[in-house]
Coordinates of C-alpha atoms in Angstrom, one line a residue:
Chain A
X147 CA 52.3 159.7 92.8
X148 CA 52.7 157.3 90.0
X149 CA 49.9 155.1 89.0
X150 CA 50.4 152.0 87.2
X151 CA 48.4 151.4 84.3
X152 CA 47.4 148.3 82.1
X153 CA 45.4 148.4 78.7
X154 CA 43.8 145.7 77.3
X155 CA 42.2 145.7 73.9
X156 CA 42.5 143.4 70.9
X157 CA 42.4 146.2 68.7
X158 CA 46.3 147.7 68.1
X159 CA 45.0 151.3 67.1
X160 CA 42.7 151.5 69.9
X161 CA 45.7 150.5 72.2
X162 CA 48.0 152.9 70.6
X163 CA 45.7 156.1 71.5
X164 CA 45.6 154.9 75.1
X165 CA 49.1 154.6 75.3
X166 CA 49.6 157.8 73.5
X167 CA 47.0 159.6 76.0
X168 CA 48.6 157.8 79.0
X169 CA 51.9 159.3 78.1
X170 CA 50.8 162.9 77.3
X171 CA 48.4 163.1 80.7
X172 CA 51.8 162.2 82.8
X173 CA 51.5 160.5 86.6
X174 CA 50.6 157.2 84.9
X175 CA 53.4 154.3 84.3
X176 CA 52.1 152.1 81.3
X177 CA 52.9 148.6 83.1
X178 CA 51.5 146.4 80.2
X179 CA 49.7 146.7 77.2
X180 CA 48.0 143.5 75.9
X181 CA 46.1 142.5 72.7
X182 CA 44.1 139.6 75.0
X183 CA 42.6 139.1 77.9
X184 CA 44.5 135.7 79.2
X185 CA 47.8 137.4 78.5
X186 CA 46.7 140.4 80.8
X187 CA 45.0 138.1 83.6
X188 CA 48.6 136.2 83.7
X189 CA 50.1 139.4 84.0
X190 CA 47.6 140.9 86.6
X191 CA 47.3 137.8 89.0
X192 CA 51.4 138.6 89.5
X193 CA 51.6 142.3 89.5
X194 CA 49.4 144.8 91.3
X195 CA 48.3 148.0 89.3
X196 CA 46.3 150.9 89.8
X197 CA 44.1 151.4 86.7
X198 CA 43.0 149.0 84.0
X199 CA 41.7 150.2 80.6
X200 CA 39.7 147.4 79.8
X201 CA 38.0 146.6 76.0
X202 CA 34.7 144.3 76.6
X203 CA 34.2 142.2 73.5
X204 CA 37.5 140.2 72.8
X205 CA 38.0 137.0 71.4
X206 CA 38.7 134.0 73.8
X207 CA 38.3 135.7 77.2
X208 CA 35.9 138.9 77.5
X209 CA 36.6 141.7 79.7
X210 CA 33.9 140.9 82.4
X211 CA 35.5 137.4 82.3
X212 CA 39.0 138.7 83.0
X213 CA 37.6 140.8 86.0
X214 CA 35.7 137.6 87.2
X215 CA 38.9 136.0 87.8
X216 CA 40.9 138.9 89.2
X217 CA 41.7 138.6 92.9
X218 CA 41.9 142.2 93.3
X219 CA 40.1 145.0 91.9
X220 CA 42.2 148.0 90.6
X221 CA 40.3 151.0 89.2
X222 CA 38.6 149.8 86.3
X223 CA 38.0 152.1 82.8
X224 CA 36.0 150.3 80.4
X225 CA 36.9 150.9 76.6
X226 CA 34.1 150.0 74.4
X227 CA 32.4 150.9 71.3
X228 CA 29.1 149.9 72.7
X229 CA 26.9 151.6 75.3
X230 CA 25.3 148.2 75.9
X231 CA 27.3 147.3 78.9
X232 CA 26.5 150.2 81.2
X233 CA 24.6 147.8 83.6
X234 CA 27.1 145.4 83.8
X235 CA 29.7 148.0 84.2
X236 CA 27.7 149.2 87.2
X237 CA 27.7 145.7 88.5
X238 CA 31.3 145.4 88.4
X239 CA 31.9 148.7 90.1
X240 CA 33.8 150.2 87.2
X241 CA 34.8 153.8 87.5
X242 CA 34.2 154.9 84.1
X243 CA 32.8 153.8 80.9
X244 CA 34.5 155.4 78.0
X245 CA 32.9 154.9 74.3
X246 CA 35.6 154.4 71.3
X247 CA 36.8 156.4 69.8
X248 CA 37.8 158.1 72.9
X249 CA 38.9 162.1 72.6
X250 CA 41.4 162.8 74.8
X251 CA 39.3 165.3 77.0
X252 CA 37.1 162.2 78.0
X253 CA 40.2 160.3 78.7
X254 CA 41.6 163.3 81.0
X255 CA 38.1 163.7 82.8
X256 CA 38.4 159.8 83.6
X257 CA 42.0 159.9 84.9
X258 CA 41.4 163.2 87.2
X259 CA 38.4 161.6 88.5
X260 CA 40.4 158.5 89.7
X261 CA 43.2 160.6 91.0
X262 CA 40.8 162.9 92.9
X263 CA 39.2 159.8 94.8
X264 CA 42.8 158.4 95.3
X265 CA 43.5 161.3 97.1
X266 CA 40.8 161.5 99.1
X267 CA 41.1 158.1 100.5
X268 CA 44.7 159.2 101.2
X269 CA 43.2 161.6 103.8
X270 CA 42.0 158.2 105.6
X271 CA 38.6 157.1 106.2
X272 CA 38.9 155.3 109.0
X273 CA 40.5 156.1 112.6
X274 CA 41.6 153.1 114.0
X275 CA 41.6 152.3 117.8
X276 CA 44.4 152.4 119.6
X277 CA 45.9 149.4 120.8
X278 CA 46.6 146.1 119.6
X279 CA 43.7 143.9 117.9
X280 CA 41.4 146.7 116.8
X281 CA 38.0 145.7 117.5
X282 CA 36.1 148.4 115.9
X283 CA 36.9 151.3 113.5
X284 CA 35.6 154.6 112.8
X285 CA 33.9 155.3 109.5
X286 CA 33.4 158.9 107.6
X287 CA 29.9 158.8 106.7
X288 CA 27.3 161.6 106.4
X289 CA 29.6 164.1 107.3
X290 CA 30.7 162.6 110.8
X291 CA 32.5 159.6 111.9
X292 CA 30.8 157.1 113.5
X293 CA 32.0 154.3 115.3
X294 CA 31.4 150.6 114.1
X295 CA 32.2 147.5 116.1
X296 CA 33.2 144.8 113.8
X297 CA 30.6 142.8 115.2
X298 CA 28.0 145.0 114.2
X299 CA 29.1 144.7 110.6
X300 CA 27.1 142.1 108.6
X301 CA 29.0 142.7 104.8
X302 CA 30.7 145.7 102.9
X303 CA 30.1 146.2 99.6
X304 CA 31.9 147.8 96.6
X305 CA 30.2 150.7 94.6
X306 CA 32.6 151.6 92.5
X307 CA 34.5 154.6 94.2
X308 CA 32.5 153.8 97.5
X309 CA 31.8 151.0 100.2
X310 CA 28.9 150.5 101.6
X311 CA 28.9 148.9 105.6
X312 CA 25.5 147.1 106.1
X313 CA 24.6 146.5 109.9
X314 CA 21.2 144.9 111.0
X315 CA 19.7 148.5 111.6
X316 CA 21.3 150.6 108.9
X317 CA 24.0 151.0 106.1
X318 CA 26.7 153.7 105.8
X319 CA 28.4 154.6 102.5
X320 CA 31.8 156.1 102.7
X321 CA 34.2 157.1 100.0
X322 CA 36.8 154.1 99.8
X323 CA 37.6 150.6 98.0
X324 CA 37.1 147.2 99.0
X325 CA 41.0 147.0 98.8
X326 CA 41.3 149.6 101.3
X327 CA 38.8 148.1 103.6
X328 CA 40.6 144.7 103.2
X329 CA 43.9 146.2 104.4
X330 CA 42.6 148.0 107.3
X331 CA 40.1 145.5 108.9
X332 CA 42.5 143.0 110.2
X333 CA 39.9 141.0 111.7
X334 CA 39.8 136.8 111.1
X335 CA 35.8 137.0 111.0
X336 CA 36.0 139.1 107.5
X337 CA 36.5 137.7 104.2
X338 CA 36.2 138.7 100.4
X339 CA 34.0 136.3 98.8
X340 CA 33.6 138.3 95.6
X341 CA 34.9 141.4 93.8
X342 CA 32.5 143.5 95.4
X343 CA 31.8 141.9 98.7
X344 CA 33.7 141.3 102.0
X345 CA 31.6 139.6 104.7
X346 CA 31.4 138.8 108.2
X347 CA 31.6 135.3 108.2
X348 CA 30.2 134.6 111.7
X349 CA 26.8 136.3 110.0
X350 CA 26.4 133.8 107.3
X351 CA 22.9 132.0 107.4
X352 CA 23.2 129.6 104.1
X353 CA 25.3 129.0 101.6
X354 CA 24.2 127.2 98.3
X355 CA 26.2 126.9 95.1
X356 CA 27.8 130.2 94.3
X357 CA 25.8 132.7 96.8
X358 CA 25.5 132.9 100.7
X359 CA 23.0 134.8 102.5
X360 CA 23.2 137.1 105.6
X361 CA 20.3 138.5 107.0
X362 CA 18.1 137.9 103.8
X363 CA 20.7 139.4 101.4
X364 CA 22.1 136.9 98.8
X365 CA 25.4 137.5 98.0
X366 CA 27.6 136.1 95.1
X367 CA 30.7 134.1 96.0
X368 CA 33.2 134.3 93.0
X369 CA 34.7 130.9 91.5
X370 CA 38.0 132.2 93.0
X371 CA 37.1 132.6 96.3
X372 CA 34.7 129.8 96.8
X373 CA 37.1 127.2 98.1
X374 CA 38.6 129.6 100.6
X375 CA 34.8 130.2 101.9
X376 CA 34.3 126.6 102.3
X377 CA 37.5 126.1 104.2
X378 CA 36.6 128.9 106.5
X379 CA 33.2 127.3 107.6
X380 CA 32.6 124.6 109.6
X381 CA 30.9 121.8 107.5
X382 CA 29.7 118.9 109.3
Chain B
X205 CA 44.3 177.9 68.7
X206 CA 47.0 175.6 67.2
X207 CA 47.0 175.0 63.4
X208 CA 45.4 172.2 62.4
X209 CA 47.8 169.1 61.1
X210 CA 44.7 168.0 58.5
X211 CA 43.8 169.2 55.7
X212 CA 40.2 171.0 55.0
X213 CA 38.6 167.7 53.8
X214 CA 35.0 167.8 53.7
X215 CA 34.9 163.9 53.4
X216 CA 36.8 163.3 56.7
X217 CA 35.6 164.4 60.3
X218 CA 38.2 167.0 60.6
X219 CA 36.8 168.1 63.8
X220 CA 37.0 164.8 65.5
X221 CA 40.5 164.2 64.0
X222 CA 41.6 167.4 65.8
X223 CA 40.1 166.4 69.1
X224 CA 42.1 163.0 69.3
X225 CA 45.5 163.8 67.7
X226 CA 45.5 167.5 68.6
X227 CA 49.2 168.3 66.9
X228 CA 50.6 165.1 67.5
X229 CA 51.4 164.5 63.4
X230 CA 53.6 161.6 64.2
X231 CA 50.8 159.5 65.8
X232 CA 48.4 160.4 63.0
X233 CA 51.0 159.1 60.5
X234 CA 51.4 156.0 62.1
X235 CA 47.4 155.3 62.7
X236 CA 46.5 156.3 59.2
X237 CA 49.3 154.0 57.8
X238 CA 48.4 151.2 60.0
X239 CA 44.6 151.8 58.8
X240 CA 45.5 151.7 55.3
X241 CA 47.4 148.7 55.6
X242 CA 44.9 146.7 57.8
X243 CA 41.6 147.8 56.5
X244 CA 41.4 145.8 53.3
X245 CA 42.4 142.8 55.6
X246 CA 39.6 143.5 58.0
X247 CA 37.1 144.2 54.9
X248 CA 38.0 140.5 53.3
X249 CA 37.5 139.0 56.7
X250 CA 33.9 140.9 57.0
X251 CA 33.4 139.8 53.4
X252 CA 33.9 136.2 54.4
X253 CA 31.6 136.0 57.1
X254 CA 29.2 137.6 54.9
X255 CA 29.4 135.3 52.2
X256 CA 29.6 132.2 54.7
X257 CA 26.0 133.8 56.6
X258 CA 27.6 134.0 59.6
X259 CA 25.8 137.0 61.3
X260 CA 27.7 136.5 64.8
X261 CA 31.2 136.3 63.0
X262 CA 30.3 139.2 60.9
X263 CA 29.2 141.2 63.9
X264 CA 32.5 140.4 65.5
X265 CA 34.7 141.6 62.4
X266 CA 32.5 144.9 62.0
X267 CA 32.7 145.6 65.8
X268 CA 36.7 145.5 65.4
X269 CA 36.6 147.7 62.2
X270 CA 34.2 150.3 63.6
X271 CA 36.4 152.0 66.0
X272 CA 39.6 152.2 63.3
X273 CA 37.1 154.0 60.9
X274 CA 36.5 156.7 63.6
X275 CA 40.6 157.2 64.1
X276 CA 41.0 158.2 60.3
X277 CA 37.8 160.5 60.4
X278 CA 35.4 158.1 58.7
X279 CA 32.9 159.0 61.1
X280 CA 29.9 158.3 58.6
X281 CA 31.0 154.9 58.0
X282 CA 31.5 153.9 61.4
X283 CA 27.7 154.9 61.8
X284 CA 27.2 152.3 59.2
X285 CA 29.4 149.8 60.8
X286 CA 27.2 150.5 64.2
X287 CA 23.9 149.8 62.2
X288 CA 25.3 146.5 60.8
X289 CA 26.5 145.3 64.2
X290 CA 22.9 146.1 65.9
X291 CA 21.1 144.3 62.9
X292 CA 23.2 141.6 63.4
X293 CA 21.8 141.1 67.0
X294 CA 18.5 141.0 65.4
X295 CA 18.8 138.2 62.6
X296 CA 20.3 135.4 61.6
X297 CA 19.6 136.3 57.9
X298 CA 22.4 137.5 56.1
X299 CA 20.0 138.5 53.2
X300 CA 18.6 141.1 55.7
X301 CA 22.2 142.6 56.1
X302 CA 22.7 143.1 52.6
X303 CA 21.6 146.6 52.1
X304 CA 23.4 147.8 55.0
X305 CA 26.7 145.7 54.2
X306 CA 26.6 147.1 50.6
X307 CA 25.8 150.9 51.7
X308 CA 29.2 150.6 53.9
X309 CA 31.0 149.3 51.0
X310 CA 30.1 152.0 48.9
X311 CA 30.6 154.9 51.7
X312 CA 34.3 153.2 51.9
X313 CA 35.0 153.3 48.3
X314 CA 33.7 157.1 48.3
X315 CA 35.9 157.9 51.1
X316 CA 38.9 155.9 50.9
X317 CA 40.8 158.0 48.5
X318 CA 40.0 161.0 50.9
X319 CA 42.1 158.8 53.9
X320 CA 44.9 158.4 51.4
X321 CA 44.9 161.8 50.4
X322 CA 45.0 162.9 54.2
X323 CA 47.8 160.5 54.8
X324 CA 49.8 161.9 52.3
X325 CA 49.5 164.9 53.5
X326 CA 50.1 164.1 57.0
X327 CA 53.7 162.2 55.9
X328 CA 54.5 165.7 54.2
X329 CA 53.7 167.9 57.0

């Protein structure tokens, strides 16, 4: 499996190291290497990739601002010379956080982690019901397969390499990505409202500004998804 | 263990250099060369922001310089740059950064000849 990689860093020497490492480790194809987040965003809006090496502090558009505008979430590895962004990194569900200058063994560790998680995903987290339009899924959590009817699901949250399904009574954490969930839940009631959330539209209680509420949980709506959310609900 | 491409230079962090380049002499030559070409420009930008008293711009410029120092084994200087970067977030008064900034300049003045020496050695390797 060849993974498509994009590198974004305004500092040329930092980019040169990541390019070298990516070539050395094998199994990676450098789809692009950009010195500014704006050019990278233009590319990423037209091309889907697997791994994004992303610097945080860049002029014009920061790494996090780029992520805010992405319509899908590749595996993101933050590359920064500061450790101040750890909390934001967690919020954005990044896979790893590499502090510059990056030694090769740390890079290798990070890529291996991604390869491992992707290979587990391929084992199939879900067992889709037979028949035409599936109304339920089995999710692999807590060492067993649990049947969930779509109507039970309130929302699904991305937690890096994991996703968490929330129902009214409990939540289930399973190894997967929000992108994989999106592809497998073919039900019109579900839509992505933020890079980290897919919601069951029928369960939305309130929408205010850039947030919505489901069972008391306030969920952010990203700018890029706002108009689609508004178009999917009946506003009187 | 493979033979190091770097000379035994006590002024540079050769242990770290070995960890990032391993035996890739070609890459090391490119990086050292780019550093020696770009470093005076970056330092001139830093000096300009310091004179202008713009601590945020100074922080941004130092932030950009910092990883490049590590790539040529100037770990000590990278540490000094990090201190300036942190201090820039605490103050708008450039005068409060003067000691740290002068310290960085002194360290670089002392250590840059070692980078040049290493570059020549890498070219000849």
